[in-house]
Amino acid sequence: MKKTPIISSFHVLPILLLTISLPSINCDLVDQICKKTPFYDLCISTLRSNSNNSAESSDVKGLASVAADILLSNATDTLNYIQSQISQTSDPQMERALAYCAELYIPVVKYNLPQAIEALSKGKFEFASDGISDAAKQADACEKNFSGSLNSPLSDRNKLLHSLSDVAVAIVKLLLKG
Ligand SMILES: *[C@@H]1O[C@H](CO)[C@@H](O)[C@H](O)[C@H]1NC(C)=O
Ligand SMILES: *[C@@H]1O[C@H](CO)[C@@H](O)[C@H](O)[C@H]1NC(C)=O
Ligand SMILES: *[C@@H]1O[C@H](CO)[C@@H](O)[C@H](O)[C@H]1NC(C)=O
């Protein structure tokens, strides 16, 4: 009986096919996940912008932490921007509103988001979701502080933060549903 070579070639073929199709499985996952978030385009560009999008982004949990990492990096960048604006303005009303926004962003950047990201890695999805949605709440509260003649220099940033937070929460909610 010399069947062995035939059997082993049948084993090689599926493995070969699986290896070839892996990248498209990954793309499909991003696409599927993003369709379940409120901002499809933002979700796609956020998850694809990830520089090391290999092993980490191959499952829903990995993609949720990529989204949360980018949210934190955006919030950090916005806080730095607020602080630079505070030092540049000569309008006391503007300075007060900016200082109030900094107070709102500091806990988000220092505690809420880092704790949410840690919770995510430990599978505490409910806690992670709460921490991530705090970022949207604080961005809104910051934006509301600019009223009347005081134009917000942070509108675009606050809006992006809110949307990124909504996207990340939507992905974490998929994990909660299991
Ligand atoms: C903020 O988020 C946008 C959209 O995902 C991304 O393109 C940008 O690089 C982020 N900025 C920072 C500083 O993380
Ligand atoms: C890339 O992966 C490393 C290790 O997993 C992680 O510490 C880092 O934050 C990741 N960088 C980005 C941009 O996601
Ligand atoms: C910003 O909010 C704080 C706290 O609610 C309030 O005291 C302050 O008057 C607000 N500033 C502006 C410019 O709306």
XYZ file of N, CA, C and O and ligand atoms in Angstrom:
754
model
N 0.828 -1.224 0.000
C 0.000 0.000 0.000
C 0.854 1.263 0.000
O 1.586 1.533 0.929
N 0.719 2.070 -1.045
C 1.521 3.293 -1.095
C 0.591 4.522 -1.105
O 0.709 5.430 -1.902
N -0.356 4.523 -0.211
C -1.354 5.613 -0.168
C -0.839 6.885 0.507
O -1.336 7.978 0.242
N 0.103 6.702 1.376
C 0.548 7.813 2.237
C 0.843 9.130 1.514
O 0.340 10.165 1.934
N 1.608 9.092 0.384
C 1.905 10.377 -0.273
C 0.634 11.124 -0.694
O 0.556 12.340 -0.565
N -0.366 10.401 -1.166
C -1.615 11.033 -1.625
C -2.315 11.719 -0.444
O -2.724 12.879 -0.522
N -2.420 11.001 0.666
C -3.084 11.551 1.851
C -2.390 12.830 2.317
O -3.037 13.836 2.561
N -1.058 12.790 2.366
C -0.370 13.958 2.898
C -0.514 15.168 1.974
O -0.576 16.298 2.437
N -0.648 14.965 0.672
C -0.840 16.124 -0.197
C -2.231 16.743 0.004
O -2.442 17.931 -0.162
N -3.177 15.914 0.411
C -4.510 16.446 0.734
C -4.490 17.269 2.025
O -5.331 18.126 2.258
N -3.522 16.947 2.856
C -3.396 17.699 4.101
C -2.725 19.047 3.891
O -3.028 20.009 4.550
N -1.818 19.055 2.923
C -1.062 20.275 2.662
C -1.954 21.344 2.041
O -1.902 22.504 2.404
N -2.832 20.942 1.140
C -3.662 21.887 0.402
C -4.507 22.805 1.304
O -4.423 24.024 1.157
N -5.284 22.246 2.238
C -6.089 23.152 3.098
C -5.236 24.135 3.891
O -5.604 25.296 4.041
N -4.082 23.671 4.340
C -3.199 24.554 5.116
C -2.714 25.705 4.249
O -2.724 26.860 4.639
N -2.371 25.375 3.005
C -1.920 26.376 2.047
C -3.021 27.408 1.799
O -2.795 28.620 1.838
N -4.239 26.932 1.575
C -5.376 27.820 1.320
C -5.638 28.726 2.514
O -5.907 29.918 2.370
N -5.571 28.158 3.697
C -5.832 28.907 4.926
C -4.819 30.042 5.074
O -5.179 31.180 5.365
N -3.556 29.723 4.807
C -2.491 30.713 4.923
C -2.709 31.865 3.948
O -2.588 33.036 4.302
N -3.091 31.515 2.726
C -3.295 32.536 1.697
C -4.479 33.438 2.043
O -4.436 34.641 1.833
N -5.541 32.877 2.623
C -6.758 33.663 2.837
C -6.777 34.424 4.165
O -7.681 35.203 4.409
N -5.763 34.238 5.008
C -5.759 34.911 6.317
C -5.869 36.446 6.264
O -6.678 37.008 6.978
N -5.092 37.122 5.408
C -5.207 38.582 5.374
C -6.629 39.062 5.069
O -7.108 40.008 5.662
N -7.327 38.376 4.155
C -8.678 38.821 3.813
C -9.662 38.535 4.944
O -10.626 39.261 5.122
N -9.412 37.484 5.731
C -10.261 37.228 6.902
C -10.156 38.415 7.851
O -11.148 38.933 8.331
N -8.926 38.893 8.036
C -8.687 40.036 8.911
C -9.421 41.294 8.424
O -10.087 41.972 9.176
N -9.332 41.573 7.122
C -10.020 42.722 6.535
C -11.518 42.596 6.717
O -12.201 43.553 7.046
N -12.035 41.378 6.479
C -13.462 41.164 6.629
C -13.906 41.420 8.051
O -14.986 41.956 8.278
N -13.073 41.047 9.027
C -13.434 41.254 10.421
C -13.556 42.747 10.714
O -14.549 43.182 11.295
N -12.581 43.524 10.256
C -12.643 44.978 10.454
C -13.919 45.539 9.824
O -14.639 46.319 10.435
N -14.199 45.086 8.614
C -15.389 45.553 7.907
C -16.672 45.185 8.650
O -17.542 46.025 8.869
N -16.757 43.928 9.073
C -17.945 43.455 9.813
C -18.147 44.230 11.098
O -19.261 44.630 11.437
N -17.040 44.421 11.826
C -17.099 45.109 13.104
C -17.536 46.562 12.893
O -18.388 47.081 13.597
N -16.924 47.217 11.905
C -17.200 48.641 11.681
C -18.641 48.883 11.265
O -19.217 49.925 11.584
N -19.253 47.914 10.585
C -20.670 48.050 10.210
C -21.563 48.089 11.442
O -22.701 48.539 11.373
N -21.053 47.600 12.555
C -21.853 47.588 13.783
C -21.576 48.787 14.675
O -22.010 48.831 15.816
N -20.803 49.740 14.163
C -20.534 50.961 14.926
C -21.276 52.125 14.259
O -21.638 52.029 13.086
N -21.523 53.223 14.993
C -22.289 54.333 14.404
C -21.514 55.127 13.343
O -22.136 55.882 12.610
N -20.188 54.990 13.281
C -19.418 55.766 12.295
C -18.496 54.837 11.514
O -17.318 54.683 11.844
N -19.076 54.243 10.460
C -18.355 53.230 9.684
C -17.009 53.744 9.139
O -15.978 53.113 9.353
N -17.024 54.890 8.463
C -15.797 55.387 7.818
C -14.703 55.695 8.840
O -13.541 55.356 8.634
N -15.098 56.362 9.915
C -14.131 56.686 10.969
C -13.566 55.400 11.573
O -12.359 55.297 11.818
N -14.431 54.435 11.788
C -14.014 53.144 12.352
C -12.989 52.473 11.443
O -11.924 52.042 11.899
N -13.282 52.421 10.148
C -12.364 51.801 9.182
C -11.007 52.516 9.199
O -9.959 51.881 9.323
N -11.035 53.855 9.119
C -9.750 54.561 9.041
C -8.980 54.448 10.356
O -7.754 54.380 10.356
N -9.695 54.386 11.478
C -9.049 54.237 12.780
C -8.385 52.866 12.910
O -7.204 52.771 13.256
N -9.121 51.823 12.598
C -8.584 50.474 12.792
C -7.503 50.145 11.763
O -6.582 49.388 12.042
N -7.592 50.736 10.570
C -6.571 50.457 9.556
C -5.322 51.302 9.759
O -4.274 50.988 9.215
N -5.451 52.401 10.523
C -4.294 53.279 10.738
C -3.302 52.681 11.724
O -2.170 53.114 11.822
N -3.760 51.676 12.454
C -2.918 51.024 13.450
C -1.624 50.504 12.826
O -1.651 49.733 11.895
N -0.481 50.943 13.343
C 0.794 50.606 12.725
C 1.147 49.120 12.874
O 1.605 48.509 11.922
N 0.970 48.558 14.051
C 1.254 47.111 14.170
C -0.047 46.302 14.143
O -0.423 45.695 15.128
N -0.699 46.352 12.992
C -1.993 45.669 12.959
C -1.865 44.195 12.555
O -2.481 43.727 11.645
N -1.057 43.466 13.293
C -0.935 42.035 13.011
C -1.742 41.217 14.010
O -2.966 41.198 13.944
N -1.059 40.582 14.924
C -1.722 39.676 15.858
C -2.799 40.383 16.684
O -3.895 39.875 16.871
N -2.480 41.607 17.133
C -3.383 42.317 18.029
C -4.766 42.527 17.417
O -5.769 42.464 18.096
N -4.788 42.799 16.088
C -6.072 43.149 15.482
C -6.767 41.971 14.823
O -7.591 42.140 13.960
N -6.404 40.751 15.230
C -7.002 39.606 14.557
C -8.294 39.133 15.221
O -8.951 38.244 14.712
N -8.649 39.728 16.352
C -9.945 39.377 16.939
C -10.647 40.639 17.473
O -10.060 41.726 17.490
N -11.896 40.467 17.900
C -12.703 41.621 18.306
C -12.082 42.339 19.500
O -12.015 43.570 19.543
N -11.574 41.553 20.451
C -10.962 42.160 21.631
C -9.742 42.993 21.247
O -9.534 44.093 21.755
N -8.929 42.465 20.340
C -7.757 43.194 19.859
C -8.143 44.495 19.172
O -7.533 45.534 19.408
N -9.188 44.435 18.359
C -9.642 45.635 17.657
C -10.209 46.656 18.644
O -10.006 47.863 18.488
N -10.900 46.176 19.673
C -11.422 47.086 20.696
C -10.272 47.809 21.381
O -10.344 49.022 21.626
N -9.174 47.105 21.657
C -8.074 47.787 22.345
C -7.308 48.711 21.403
O -6.803 49.745 21.844
N -7.262 48.390 20.127
C -6.671 49.326 19.162
C -7.489 50.625 19.157
O -6.935 51.729 19.237
N -8.820 50.508 19.100
C -9.693 51.692 19.093
C -9.517 52.498 20.378
O -9.430 53.737 20.343
N -9.429 51.806 21.518
C -9.261 52.493 22.799
C -7.899 53.182 22.884
O -7.799 54.301 23.403
N -6.856 52.540 22.357
C -5.514 53.144 22.342
C -5.509 54.436 21.521
O -4.907 55.434 21.919
N -6.161 54.397 20.372
C -6.194 55.582 19.504
C -7.033 56.689 20.145
O -6.686 57.870 20.065
N -8.104 56.298 20.822
C -8.910 57.283 21.559
C -8.062 57.980 22.622
O -8.081 59.203 22.750
N -7.289 57.185 23.370
C -6.418 57.772 24.399
C -5.376 58.686 23.768
O -5.110 59.785 24.296
N -4.822 58.268 22.656
C -3.801 59.100 22.024
C -4.402 60.420 21.504
O -3.785 61.489 21.623
N -5.647 60.351 20.999
C -6.351 61.571 20.593
C -6.664 62.490 21.779
O -6.507 63.701 21.681
N -7.127 61.894 22.864
C -7.471 62.693 24.045
C -6.218 63.367 24.616
O -6.256 64.532 25.024
N -5.104 62.637 24.614
C -3.836 63.185 25.102
C -3.398 64.362 24.241
O -3.001 65.419 24.751
N -3.509 64.167 22.938
C -3.156 65.222 21.986
C -4.039 66.463 22.200
O -3.541 67.599 22.166
N -5.322 66.247 22.427
C -6.249 67.370 22.656
C -5.920 68.094 23.957
O -5.928 69.328 24.001
N -5.613 67.338 24.999
C -5.228 67.975 26.265
C -3.978 68.842 26.076
O -3.923 69.982 26.566
N -2.996 68.337 25.356
C -1.785 69.136 25.076
C -2.135 70.398 24.299
O -1.602 71.472 24.587
N -3.054 70.251 23.346
C -3.486 71.398 22.542
C -4.194 72.436 23.428
O -3.918 73.635 23.322
N -5.068 71.970 24.318
C -5.782 72.883 25.228
C -4.763 73.661 26.060
O -4.860 74.879 26.214
N -3.757 72.937 26.576
C -2.764 73.599 27.421
C -1.942 74.619 26.640
O -1.620 75.691 27.156
N -1.666 74.328 25.378
C -0.928 75.306 24.571
C -1.806 76.523 24.260
O -1.319 77.657 24.225
N -3.118 76.299 24.086
C -4.035 77.410 23.835
C -4.173 78.310 25.067
O -4.283 79.522 24.949
N -4.190 77.679 26.243
C -4.297 78.447 27.488
C -3.136 79.438 27.586
O -3.319 80.604 27.935
N -1.946 78.974 27.235
C -0.779 79.849 27.374
C -0.735 80.934 26.297
O -0.013 81.911 26.438
N -1.526 80.763 25.237
C -1.490 81.745 24.143
C -2.591 82.803 24.205
O -2.444 83.865 23.606
N -3.700 82.493 24.900
C -4.820 83.423 24.855
C -4.639 84.582 25.838
O -4.014 84.434 26.887
N -5.189 85.747 25.438
C -5.144 86.894 26.358
C -6.554 87.240 26.831
O -6.747 88.163 27.608
N -7.544 86.471 26.342
C -8.936 86.679 26.721
C -9.248 85.850 27.976
O -9.209 84.626 27.932
N -9.545 86.538 29.102
C -9.763 85.805 30.359
C -10.941 84.832 30.308
O -10.881 83.764 30.914
N -11.975 85.207 29.538
C -13.140 84.314 29.424
C -12.758 83.032 28.679
O -13.139 81.922 29.082
N -11.994 83.215 27.616
C -11.501 82.078 26.839
C -10.578 81.214 27.698
O -10.654 79.990 27.701
N -9.731 81.875 28.463
C -8.792 81.150 29.317
C -9.533 80.294 30.342
O -9.163 79.141 30.588
N -10.625 80.883 30.928
C -11.424 80.132 31.907
C -12.057 78.890 31.277
O -12.011 77.807 31.861
N -12.636 79.089 30.104
C -13.305 77.959 29.444
C -12.294 76.863 29.084
O -12.567 75.677 29.265
N -11.132 77.273 28.604
C -10.091 76.299 28.256
C -9.598 75.560 29.501
O -9.394 74.340 29.478
N -9.436 76.320 30.581
C -8.966 75.707 31.833
C -9.984 74.686 32.338
O -9.615 73.622 32.848
N -11.264 75.030 32.165
C -12.319 74.096 32.564
C -12.232 72.817 31.725
O -12.342 71.707 32.259
N -11.980 72.972 30.417
C -11.836 71.801 29.549
C -10.628 70.950 29.955
O -10.705 69.721 29.944
N -9.541 71.608 30.306
C -8.360 70.864 30.742
C -8.699 70.029 31.973
O -8.315 68.857 32.065
N -9.470 70.627 32.892
C -9.885 69.885 34.095
C -10.711 68.659 33.759
O -10.676 67.662 34.476
N -11.493 68.764 32.684
C -12.310 67.623 32.267
C -11.469 66.555 31.572
O -11.698 65.360 31.747
N -10.494 67.002 30.791
C -9.682 66.055 30.017
C -8.611 65.355 30.858
O -8.245 64.211 30.563
N -8.090 66.028 31.871
C -7.006 65.429 32.664
C -7.394 64.056 33.241
O -6.668 63.075 33.027
N -8.543 63.935 33.952
C -8.887 62.594 34.466
C -9.129 61.558 33.368
O -8.817 60.377 33.556
N -9.647 62.003 32.228
C -9.886 61.071 31.115
C -8.556 60.477 30.635
O -8.425 59.265 30.454
N -7.557 61.366 30.483
C -6.256 60.953 29.962
C -5.438 60.182 31.007
O -4.760 59.209 30.696
N -5.540 60.634 32.269
C -4.699 60.013 33.302
C -5.310 58.756 33.911
O -4.586 57.848 34.318
N -6.647 58.741 34.059
C -7.264 57.624 34.773
C -8.287 56.829 33.952
O -8.091 55.641 33.729
N -9.355 57.505 33.536
C -10.478 56.769 32.929
C -10.056 55.873 31.763
O -10.366 54.680 31.756
N -9.351 56.466 30.793
C -8.997 55.662 29.616
C -7.921 54.621 29.905
O -8.082 53.465 29.505
N -6.827 54.976 30.617
C -5.850 53.915 30.931
C -6.475 52.765 31.730
O -6.172 51.594 31.465
N -7.386 53.097 32.665
C -8.045 52.032 33.438
C -8.971 51.207 32.549
O -9.070 49.987 32.704
N -9.650 51.876 31.632
C -10.538 51.160 30.710
C -9.747 50.203 29.824
O -10.175 49.076 29.580
N -8.573 50.663 29.375
C -7.736 49.832 28.505
C -7.229 48.609 29.276
O -7.218 47.490 28.769
N -6.866 48.824 30.538
C -6.430 47.695 31.365
C -7.588 46.718 31.606
O -7.422 45.501 31.527
N -8.755 47.274 31.892
C -9.939 46.437 32.131
C -10.253 45.591 30.896
O -10.601 44.413 31.006
N -10.100 46.207 29.740
C -10.357 45.515 28.478
C -9.457 44.286 28.353
O -9.909 43.202 28.005
N -8.169 44.471 28.693
C -7.230 43.362 28.560
C -7.532 42.243 29.556
O -7.176 41.100 29.347
N -8.216 42.609 30.664
C -8.559 41.591 31.665
C -9.951 41.005 31.449
O -10.436 40.241 32.283
N -10.616 41.445 30.391
C -11.944 40.916 30.102
C -13.061 41.565 30.906
O -14.179 41.062 30.929
N -12.760 42.690 31.572
C -13.819 43.400 32.310
C -14.469 44.412 31.369
O -14.194 45.615 31.430
N -15.324 43.918 30.503
C -15.832 44.722 29.390
C -16.814 45.807 29.822
O -16.849 46.879 29.249
N -17.620 45.508 30.829
C -18.594 46.493 31.319
C -17.863 47.731 31.844
O -18.189 48.872 31.504
N -16.863 47.502 32.678
C -16.057 48.586 33.248
C -15.343 49.359 32.130
O -15.311 50.591 32.130
N -14.801 48.622 31.169
C -14.097 49.251 30.045
C -15.043 50.155 29.264
O -14.701 51.294 28.934
N -16.240 49.657 29.012
C -17.232 50.428 28.264
C -17.589 51.734 28.988
O -17.680 52.793 28.361
N -17.761 51.660 30.305
C -18.072 52.869 31.090
C -16.953 53.904 30.983
O -17.203 55.079 30.778
N -15.713 53.444 31.137
C -14.564 54.349 31.087
C -14.414 55.016 29.724
O -14.099 56.203 29.631
N -14.651 54.235 28.683
C -14.516 54.769 27.321
C -15.635 55.767 27.028
O -15.402 56.807 26.409
N -16.852 55.497 27.524
C -17.941 56.433 27.236
C -17.814 57.724 28.050
O -18.361 58.761 27.656
N -17.076 57.677 29.148
C -16.777 58.908 29.903
C -16.068 59.936 29.013
O -16.293 61.136 29.158
N -15.216 59.468 28.116
C -14.468 60.380 27.249
C -15.433 61.224 26.407
O -15.235 62.435 26.256
N -16.496 60.598 25.899
C -17.489 61.333 25.094
C -18.230 62.349 25.962
O -18.478 63.481 25.540
N -18.584 61.944 27.181
C -19.311 62.846 28.088
C -18.488 64.087 28.404
O -18.998 65.210 28.415
N -17.206 63.880 28.671
C -16.346 65.005 29.024
C -16.098 65.912 27.832
O -16.050 67.133 27.975
N -15.971 65.317 26.642
C -15.797 66.136 25.433
C -17.021 67.022 25.224
O -16.901 68.207 24.880
N -18.219 66.480 25.475
C -19.457 67.262 25.341
C -19.513 68.380 26.368
O -19.889 69.515 26.058
N -19.161 68.036 27.614
C -19.199 69.040 28.690
C -18.227 70.168 28.379
O -18.524 71.348 28.615
N -17.073 69.831 27.833
C -16.083 70.837 27.444
C -16.672 71.748 26.370
O -16.614 72.973 26.478
N -17.261 71.154 25.357
C -17.808 71.934 24.233
C -18.909 72.893 24.702
O -18.979 74.035 24.256
N -19.756 72.419 25.605
C -20.884 73.239 26.098
C -20.409 74.472 26.847
O -21.139 75.452 27.000
N -19.177 74.417 27.335
C -18.657 75.527 28.132
C -18.383 76.780 27.284
O -18.284 77.865 27.819
N -18.286 76.560 25.986
C -18.122 77.723 25.106
C -19.507 78.144 24.656
O -20.211 77.392 24.000
N -19.893 79.362 25.064
C -21.251 79.772 24.718
C -21.262 81.232 24.293
O -20.288 81.960 24.506
N -22.368 81.661 23.703
C -22.522 83.044 23.279
C -21.472 83.460 22.276
O -21.276 82.796 21.257
N -20.765 84.521 22.573
C -19.790 85.069 21.620
C -18.475 84.287 21.633
O -17.595 84.520 20.810
N -18.353 83.375 22.603
C -17.110 82.630 22.744
C -17.107 81.411 21.810
O -17.793 80.423 22.072
N -16.356 81.509 20.694
C -16.304 80.385 19.755
C -15.332 79.324 20.253
O -14.209 79.641 20.631
N -15.786 78.089 20.201
C -14.929 77.006 20.681
C -13.802 76.723 19.693
O -14.053 76.446 18.528
N -12.550 76.785 20.165
C -11.443 76.389 19.294
C -11.277 74.866 19.299
O -10.355 74.327 18.689
N -12.169 74.177 20.002
C -12.009 72.733 20.209
C -13.118 71.907 19.558
O -13.157 70.684 19.729
N -14.032 72.578 18.820
C -15.203 71.868 18.270
C -14.846 70.597 17.503
O -15.407 69.535 17.771
N -13.917 70.725 16.554
C -13.572 69.557 15.734
C -12.983 68.442 16.588
O -13.300 67.273 16.405
N -12.118 68.835 17.509
C -11.473 67.836 18.362
C -12.482 67.165 19.288
O -12.463 65.940 19.455
N -13.358 67.974 19.899
C -14.369 67.398 20.788
C -15.295 66.448 20.030
O -15.667 65.393 20.540
N -15.653 66.850 18.808
C -16.550 66.030 17.994
C -15.874 64.702 17.633
O -16.477 63.635 17.724
N -14.604 64.778 17.210
C -13.870 63.563 16.857
C -13.742 62.630 18.067
O -13.956 61.424 17.976
N -13.415 63.227 19.217
C -13.300 62.450 20.458
C -14.601 61.715 20.766
O -14.605 60.529 21.103
N -15.716 62.453 20.628
C -17.018 61.849 20.906
C -17.271 60.674 19.950
O -17.671 59.589 20.381
N -16.991 60.886 18.667
C -17.244 59.829 17.680
C -16.332 58.624 17.899
O -16.770 57.479 17.820
N -15.050 58.884 18.181
C -14.112 57.784 18.442
C -14.552 56.980 19.663
O -14.455 55.757 19.681
N -15.038 57.704 20.681
C -15.521 57.041 21.881
C -16.731 56.163 21.552
O -16.813 55.013 21.988
N -17.657 56.688 20.737
C -18.835 55.901 20.327
C -18.426 54.640 19.564
O -19.005 53.570 19.772
N -17.417 54.779 18.697
C -16.943 53.626 17.926
C -16.351 52.568 18.863
O -16.699 51.389 18.802
N -15.482 53.017 19.777
C -14.833 52.073 20.698
C -15.863 51.392 21.599
O -15.794 50.179 21.826
N -16.838 52.167 22.090
C -17.883 51.580 22.948
C -18.679 50.531 22.166
O -18.953 49.440 22.680
N -19.009 50.843 20.915
C -19.777 49.891 20.103
C -19.019 48.570 19.940
O -19.617 47.497 19.977
N -17.691 48.642 19.789
C -16.897 47.414 19.637
C -16.870 46.638 20.957
O -17.016 45.423 20.981
N -16.703 47.372 22.075
C -16.696 46.697 23.385
C -18.054 46.049 23.657
O -18.131 44.950 24.218
N -19.141 46.706 23.226
C -20.491 46.141 23.417
C -20.638 44.796 22.696
O -21.372 43.920 23.163
N -19.919 44.629 21.568
C -19.958 43.346 20.863
C -19.355 42.252 21.734
O -19.801 41.111 21.724
N -18.323 42.637 22.506
C -17.689 41.672 23.420
C -18.628 41.321 24.568
O -18.660 40.187 25.038
N -19.399 42.317 25.020
C -20.344 42.085 26.115
C -21.434 41.108 25.715
O -21.859 40.276 26.507
N -21.859 41.227 24.445
C -22.880 40.303 23.952
C -22.303 38.895 23.808
O -23.025 37.929 23.730
N -20.960 38.823 23.770
C -20.272 37.545 23.710
C -20.423 36.917 22.334
O -20.517 35.745 22.184
C -7.018 60.693 16.201
O -7.954 59.836 15.538
C -7.903 59.904 14.125
C -9.031 59.026 13.583
O -8.848 57.707 13.945
C -6.533 59.436 13.664
O -6.464 59.500 12.265
C -5.467 60.327 14.285
O -4.206 59.835 13.932
C -5.613 60.347 15.790
N -4.677 61.326 16.347
C -3.887 61.033 17.372
C -2.985 62.107 17.825
O -3.929 59.947 17.912
C 2.029 47.889 19.100
O 2.155 46.717 19.872
C 2.833 46.914 21.105
C 2.991 45.548 21.776
O 1.879 44.743 21.591
C 2.044 47.894 21.947
O 2.723 48.117 23.175
C 1.907 49.206 21.196
O 1.104 50.098 21.940
C 1.277 48.970 19.831
N 1.265 50.203 19.066
C 0.162 50.641 18.457
C 0.308 51.917 17.698
O -0.910 50.078 18.531
C -17.856 76.630 32.212
O -18.411 75.742 33.161
C -18.186 76.129 34.505
C -18.710 75.018 35.376
O -19.964 74.592 34.969
C -18.859 77.463 34.770
O -18.587 77.855 36.084
C -18.320 78.485 33.787
O -19.029 79.683 33.950
C -18.458 77.996 32.364
N -17.800 78.945 31.472
C -18.347 79.340 30.341
C -17.537 80.294 29.542
O -19.445 78.949 29.944
